[in-house]
DNA sequence: AAACTGCGCAACCGCTCGCTG
DNA sequence: TCAGCGAGCGGTTGCGCAGTT
């Protein structure tokens, strides 16, 4: 049995909204609010519209302070950076752009910005042909399929999502019995263009803006979607699972993940033979790939024997 | 001037998630 | 614990307009 429809489709109007319908909806919500029930709303005001349609019309067009019109360069930058870091999570991206709706941003990305960026990337490829064929091919794959959020290295980017109001106390669900006290983020830190000074310079592109050129890959050529890989936050990172389950092959080097131990933002405790950093998605910095840095430090000497095959 | 094409955007569709009883 | 429901979200569709042939 399929899902029950949210409204009687035979008796609701579809298609573009008339000015009269807009006025009806707007004046009602202005006076009474949505009442927290979109399904019931059209009946209350005598609109022959589906509740979902009313909600969409209000959110995308009628509500106050909606910004229509062309996007600025700064907005372009924010959208592209966020897209490359978190993918098509339009509502999150929209939350960073006051006055813009997720629908607007989605449309803008799909119809214009993506093409604009891809054009820029192709130009970049032509200029960097001295790179190896394999590297170029891998890069091309990623750039031509921007549906794959490639990397999650811009730590500061996420700071705009971090708590700023009060210290958090988080209990480790991994049964370690730890209580972690997290200091609030300095609110003055949330700005664009974001500060990249805390990111390993090897992980940044020539403009120190992102890490497009250093995307880690699986051996089969797929771009590593680090965020996807570790979507089941909170999770625990330690040197053991770091070395065995979170390895990626990166351009001939061995890479991986580690949490960024960054002052008060992340806490760590020493185990018997390794260091454990427990991270909560809302409270801590995202993990960052530190492939180059760790290779240089000699932390990764060889593949462990139980390395899952997909990382080999 | 008419037909065609491509693009932008509003709106719809269907899925997931979280809340509630 | 689980089913039902509504809200929210991201993908997709299709209309209308502008530019081109």
XYZ file of N, CA, C and O in Angstrom, chain A residues 186-292:
428
model
N 34.308 31.385 19.652
C 34.351 32.846 19.598
C 33.478 33.326 18.448
O 33.754 33.034 17.284
N 32.375 34.030 18.754
C 31.455 34.415 17.670
C 32.082 35.326 16.633
O 31.646 35.365 15.482
N 33.108 36.045 17.009
C 33.724 36.956 16.033
C 34.470 36.187 14.954
O 34.934 36.761 13.986
N 34.576 34.875 15.163
C 35.327 34.086 14.198
C 34.504 33.767 12.953
O 35.032 33.376 11.930
N 33.210 33.925 13.049
C 32.355 33.543 11.929
C 32.316 34.634 10.867
O 31.540 35.546 10.932
N 33.150 34.519 9.925
C 33.147 35.520 8.874
C 33.705 34.927 7.600
O 34.363 33.894 7.605
N 33.403 35.574 6.534
C 33.970 35.200 5.246
C 34.752 36.368 4.712
O 34.392 37.487 4.960
N 35.779 36.158 3.921
C 36.342 34.854 3.636
C 36.973 34.269 4.898
O 37.583 35.008 5.660
N 36.801 33.000 5.065
C 37.223 32.430 6.330
C 38.742 32.367 6.458
O 39.465 32.298 5.485
N 39.129 32.369 7.658
C 40.555 32.353 7.973
C 41.119 30.959 7.739
O 40.581 29.979 8.234
N 42.145 30.863 6.996
C 42.686 29.538 6.697
C 44.006 29.279 7.409
O 44.678 28.300 7.121
N 44.337 30.144 8.333
C 45.668 30.008 8.931
C 45.840 28.738 9.744
O 46.948 28.286 9.959
N 44.695 28.168 10.209
C 44.839 26.968 11.027
C 44.847 25.691 10.194
O 44.975 24.611 10.719
N 44.690 25.852 8.895
C 44.688 24.669 8.039
C 46.100 24.398 7.551
O 46.844 25.321 7.239
N 46.440 23.131 7.503
C 47.772 22.791 7.018
C 47.963 23.378 5.625
O 47.139 23.153 4.752
N 49.029 24.121 5.420
C 49.184 24.774 4.109
C 49.225 23.793 2.958
O 48.793 24.100 1.856
N 49.690 22.566 3.229
C 49.742 21.578 2.149
C 48.359 21.201 1.646
O 48.218 20.624 0.583
N 47.339 21.499 2.442
C 45.995 21.073 2.082
C 45.222 22.148 1.339
O 44.077 21.948 0.976
N 45.861 23.266 1.136
C 45.136 24.364 0.508
C 45.545 24.537 -0.946
O 46.642 24.171 -1.338
N 44.655 25.116 -1.710
C 45.016 25.399 -3.082
C 45.853 26.677 -3.137
O 46.160 27.281 -2.123
N 46.186 27.054 -4.341
C 47.095 28.184 -4.485
C 46.520 29.477 -3.929
O 47.239 30.379 -3.556
N 45.212 29.536 -3.897
C 44.590 30.751 -3.376
C 44.310 30.675 -1.886
O 43.678 31.552 -1.326
N 44.746 29.571 -1.272
C 44.485 29.369 0.150
C 43.000 29.426 0.474
O 42.600 29.878 1.531
N 42.191 28.971 -0.446
C 40.743 29.041 -0.231
C 40.157 27.665 0.064
O 39.273 27.516 0.864
N 40.635 26.647 -0.613
C 40.083 25.320 -0.388
C 41.099 24.293 -0.849
O 42.215 24.627 -1.195
N 40.664 23.066 -0.871
C 41.613 22.003 -1.097
C 41.297 21.221 -2.354
O 41.593 20.042 -2.451
N 40.724 21.886 -3.334
C 40.288 21.190 -4.535
C 41.367 20.322 -5.165
O 41.097 19.235 -5.615
N 42.558 20.818 -5.175
C 43.610 20.101 -5.870
C 44.108 18.887 -5.091
O 44.810 18.055 -5.625
N 43.740 18.811 -3.838
C 44.286 17.754 -3.002
C 43.245 16.740 -2.563
O 43.357 16.137 -1.527
N 42.232 16.570 -3.381
C 41.183 15.632 -3.022
C 41.734 14.216 -2.833
O 42.412 13.707 -3.705
N 41.441 13.616 -1.708
C 41.846 12.223 -1.558
C 40.966 11.289 -2.391
O 39.794 11.570 -2.610
N 41.547 10.183 -2.814
C 40.804 9.234 -3.635
C 40.912 7.839 -3.061
O 41.910 7.473 -2.476
N 39.881 7.065 -3.320
C 40.004 5.637 -3.096
C 40.812 5.064 -4.244
O 40.995 5.709 -5.283
N 41.272 3.849 -4.039
C 42.098 3.235 -5.077
C 41.356 3.107 -6.401
O 41.957 3.132 -7.462
N 40.028 2.978 -6.338
C 39.266 2.836 -7.590
C 39.016 4.167 -8.272
O 38.367 4.235 -9.286
N 39.525 5.235 -7.706
C 39.396 6.527 -8.349
C 38.258 7.373 -7.822
O 38.154 8.552 -8.135
N 37.387 6.784 -7.013
C 36.292 7.571 -6.447
C 36.846 8.613 -5.480
O 37.753 8.328 -4.712
N 36.275 9.774 -5.551
C 36.666 10.787 -4.582
C 36.196 10.351 -3.192
O 35.130 9.770 -3.034
N 37.002 10.626 -2.238
C 36.633 10.281 -0.871
C 35.666 11.324 -0.336
O 35.967 12.507 -0.313
N 34.524 10.853 0.006
C 33.556 11.749 0.608
C 33.683 11.609 2.113
O 33.029 10.803 2.739
N 34.541 12.402 2.654
C 34.871 12.204 4.067
C 33.672 12.411 4.970
O 33.469 11.705 5.938
N 32.892 13.380 4.607
C 31.737 13.665 5.456
C 30.775 12.489 5.431
O 30.255 12.067 6.441
N 30.576 11.952 4.211
C 29.689 10.807 4.047
C 30.211 9.612 4.815
O 29.475 8.902 5.474
N 31.518 9.420 4.714
C 32.115 8.268 5.367
C 31.852 8.272 6.862
O 31.765 7.250 7.502
N 31.757 9.439 7.416
C 31.648 9.516 8.866
C 30.380 10.211 9.289
O 30.342 11.006 10.201
N 29.346 9.876 8.555
C 28.067 10.510 8.851
C 27.481 10.054 10.178
O 26.613 10.705 10.725
N 27.933 8.938 10.654
C 27.344 8.417 11.878
C 28.011 9.009 13.110
O 28.493 8.322 13.972
N 28.053 10.312 13.147
C 28.548 10.971 14.333
C 27.623 10.701 15.494
O 26.456 10.465 15.293
N 28.003 10.809 16.717
C 29.387 11.014 17.107
C 30.193 9.721 16.907
O 29.648 8.647 16.965
N 31.416 9.899 16.683
C 32.252 8.723 16.483
C 33.555 8.925 17.220
O 33.844 9.998 17.730
N 34.290 7.905 17.236
C 35.539 7.959 17.968
C 36.690 7.774 17.007
O 36.638 6.933 16.111
N 37.666 8.581 17.155
C 38.858 8.422 16.326
C 40.015 8.080 17.251
O 40.225 8.763 18.238
N 40.708 7.056 16.949
C 41.959 6.845 17.649
C 42.970 6.316 16.653
O 42.641 6.083 15.493
N 44.164 6.174 17.107
C 45.195 5.817 16.143
C 44.952 4.443 15.557
O 45.342 4.139 14.454
N 44.254 3.616 16.336
C 43.986 2.268 15.814
C 43.009 2.321 14.644
O 43.316 1.929 13.532
N 41.824 2.886 14.897
C 40.874 2.873 13.783
C 41.268 3.867 12.699
O 40.897 3.725 11.551
N 42.010 4.841 13.074
C 42.543 5.755 12.074
C 43.405 4.991 11.083
O 43.275 5.111 9.890
N 44.246 4.143 11.615
C 45.161 3.427 10.746
C 44.505 2.274 10.002
O 45.010 1.844 8.985
N 43.397 1.794 10.519
C 42.870 0.581 9.913
C 41.590 0.785 9.121
O 41.356 0.102 8.150
N 40.760 1.724 9.511
C 39.492 1.832 8.791
C 39.322 3.174 8.106
O 38.385 3.355 7.370
N 40.181 4.082 8.351
C 39.945 5.403 7.788
C 41.083 5.831 6.874
O 41.382 6.999 6.746
N 41.660 4.857 6.270
C 42.746 5.173 5.345
C 42.222 5.395 3.940
O 41.289 4.748 3.506
N 42.808 6.293 3.289
C 42.508 6.464 1.884
C 43.827 6.516 1.125
O 44.848 6.878 1.681
N 43.734 6.131 -0.123
C 44.904 6.304 -0.959
C 44.814 7.681 -1.575
O 43.760 8.065 -2.062
N 45.838 8.382 -1.533
C 45.784 9.752 -2.015
C 46.986 10.034 -2.893
O 48.091 10.222 -2.425
N 46.711 9.995 -4.156
C 47.722 10.452 -5.097
C 49.071 9.796 -4.825
O 50.099 10.436 -4.828
N 49.008 8.517 -4.550
C 50.255 7.799 -4.315
C 50.692 7.807 -2.872
O 51.561 7.058 -2.471
N 50.111 8.652 -2.098
C 50.455 8.692 -0.681
C 49.364 8.001 0.113
O 48.291 7.695 -0.400
N 49.620 7.781 1.332
C 48.611 7.210 2.201
C 48.058 8.328 3.064
O 48.792 9.091 3.664
N 46.766 8.411 3.066
C 46.158 9.487 3.831
C 45.182 8.966 4.834
O 44.954 7.775 4.943
N 44.611 9.851 5.562
C 43.630 9.399 6.532
C 42.985 10.553 7.237
O 43.071 11.687 6.792
N 42.353 10.244 8.263
C 41.642 11.252 9.034
C 42.216 11.339 10.425
O 42.636 10.373 11.000
N 42.169 12.476 10.935
C 42.430 12.632 12.361
C 41.671 13.854 12.814
O 41.377 14.741 12.038
N 41.308 13.851 14.021
C 40.631 15.041 14.510
C 41.652 16.150 14.704
O 42.829 15.901 14.911
N 41.187 17.333 14.602
C 42.069 18.461 14.814
C 42.046 18.817 16.293
O 41.019 19.164 16.841
N 43.121 18.658 16.906
C 43.208 19.024 18.313
C 43.545 20.497 18.352
O 44.642 20.912 18.049
N 42.562 21.253 18.680
C 42.676 22.686 18.459
C 42.242 23.433 19.709
O 41.105 23.812 19.858
N 43.168 23.598 20.594
C 42.851 24.347 21.804
C 41.685 23.746 22.554
O 41.668 22.554 22.837
N 40.714 24.543 22.821
C 39.592 24.091 23.625
C 38.505 23.409 22.812
O 37.523 22.960 23.369
N 38.683 23.350 21.513
C 37.586 22.861 20.700
C 37.489 21.346 20.653
O 36.496 20.800 20.267
N 38.537 20.697 20.996
C 38.503 19.251 20.931
C 39.252 18.730 22.144
O 40.239 19.310 22.563
N 38.752 17.677 22.672
C 39.414 17.160 23.852
C 40.023 15.814 23.536
O 39.569 15.094 22.652
N 41.046 15.462 24.203
C 41.673 14.182 23.940
C 42.089 13.538 25.256
O 42.279 14.198 26.261
N 42.138 12.237 25.227
C 42.605 11.549 26.415
C 43.516 10.408 26.005
O 43.330 9.799 24.959
N 44.491 10.153 26.777
C 45.438 9.105 26.416
C 44.945 7.745 26.875
O 44.565 7.563 28.022
N 44.931 6.817 25.972
C 44.614 5.439 26.331
C 45.908 4.718 26.655
O 46.958 5.351 26.860
N 45.849 3.432 26.710
C 47.048 2.678 27.068
C 48.144 2.841 26.033
O 49.306 3.019 26.356
N 47.707 2.782 24.773
C 48.757 2.840 23.770
C 48.411 3.795 22.635
O 49.074 3.833 21.647
N 47.325 4.482 22.805
C 47.012 5.428 21.737
C 46.267 6.625 22.306
O 45.920 6.665 23.474
N 46.033 7.557 21.453
C 45.309 8.762 21.861
C 43.911 8.705 21.281
O 43.727 8.377 20.121
N 42.941 9.003 22.092
C 41.563 8.974 21.633
C 41.000 10.386 21.619
O 41.070 11.097 22.595
N 40.468 10.758 20.491
C 39.769 12.034 20.405
C 38.322 11.738 20.100
O 38.005 11.166 19.064
N 37.473 12.096 20.999
C 36.069 11.817 20.782
C 35.396 13.075 20.275
O 35.536 14.144 20.839
N 34.682 12.966 19.197
C 34.120 14.155 18.564
C 32.610 14.085 18.447
O 32.060 13.071 18.048
N 31.990 15.160 18.761
C 30.560 15.314 18.568
C 30.355 16.283 17.429
O 31.034 17.295 17.338
N 29.445 15.994 16.531
C 29.320 16.815 15.323
C 28.954 18.263 15.600
O 29.320 19.164 14.868
N 28.172 18.461 16.656
C 27.719 19.822 16.898
C 28.659 20.598 17.800
O 28.544 21.797 17.932
N 29.552 19.871 18.425
C 30.367 20.541 19.421
C 31.828 20.695 19.016
O 32.501 21.584 19.485
N 32.279 19.854 18.119
C 33.704 19.834 17.826
C 33.985 20.180 16.379
O 33.111 20.079 15.533
N 35.177 20.513 16.105
C 35.549 20.691 14.696
C 35.388 19.377 13.958
O 35.533 18.314 14.529
N 35.074 19.482 12.703
C 35.015 18.289 11.885
C 36.414 17.703 11.766
O 37.405 18.419 11.827
N 36.473 16.390 11.534
C 37.780 15.816 11.258
C 38.344 16.404 9.978
O 37.593 16.830 9.119
N 39.597 16.406 9.886
C 40.211 16.937 8.678
C 41.221 15.939 8.136
O 41.902 15.272 8.907
N 41.291 15.786 6.848
C 42.325 14.915 6.313
C 43.696 15.545 6.520
O 43.870 16.720 6.216
N 44.590 14.803 7.037
C 45.918 15.374 7.247
C 46.953 14.471 6.609
O 48.010 14.225 7.148
N 46.584 14.031 5.423
C 47.406 13.033 4.769
C 48.873 13.426 4.660
O 49.752 12.725 5.138
N 49.102 14.546 4.060
C 50.482 14.954 3.853
C 51.229 15.064 5.177
O 52.325 14.575 5.347
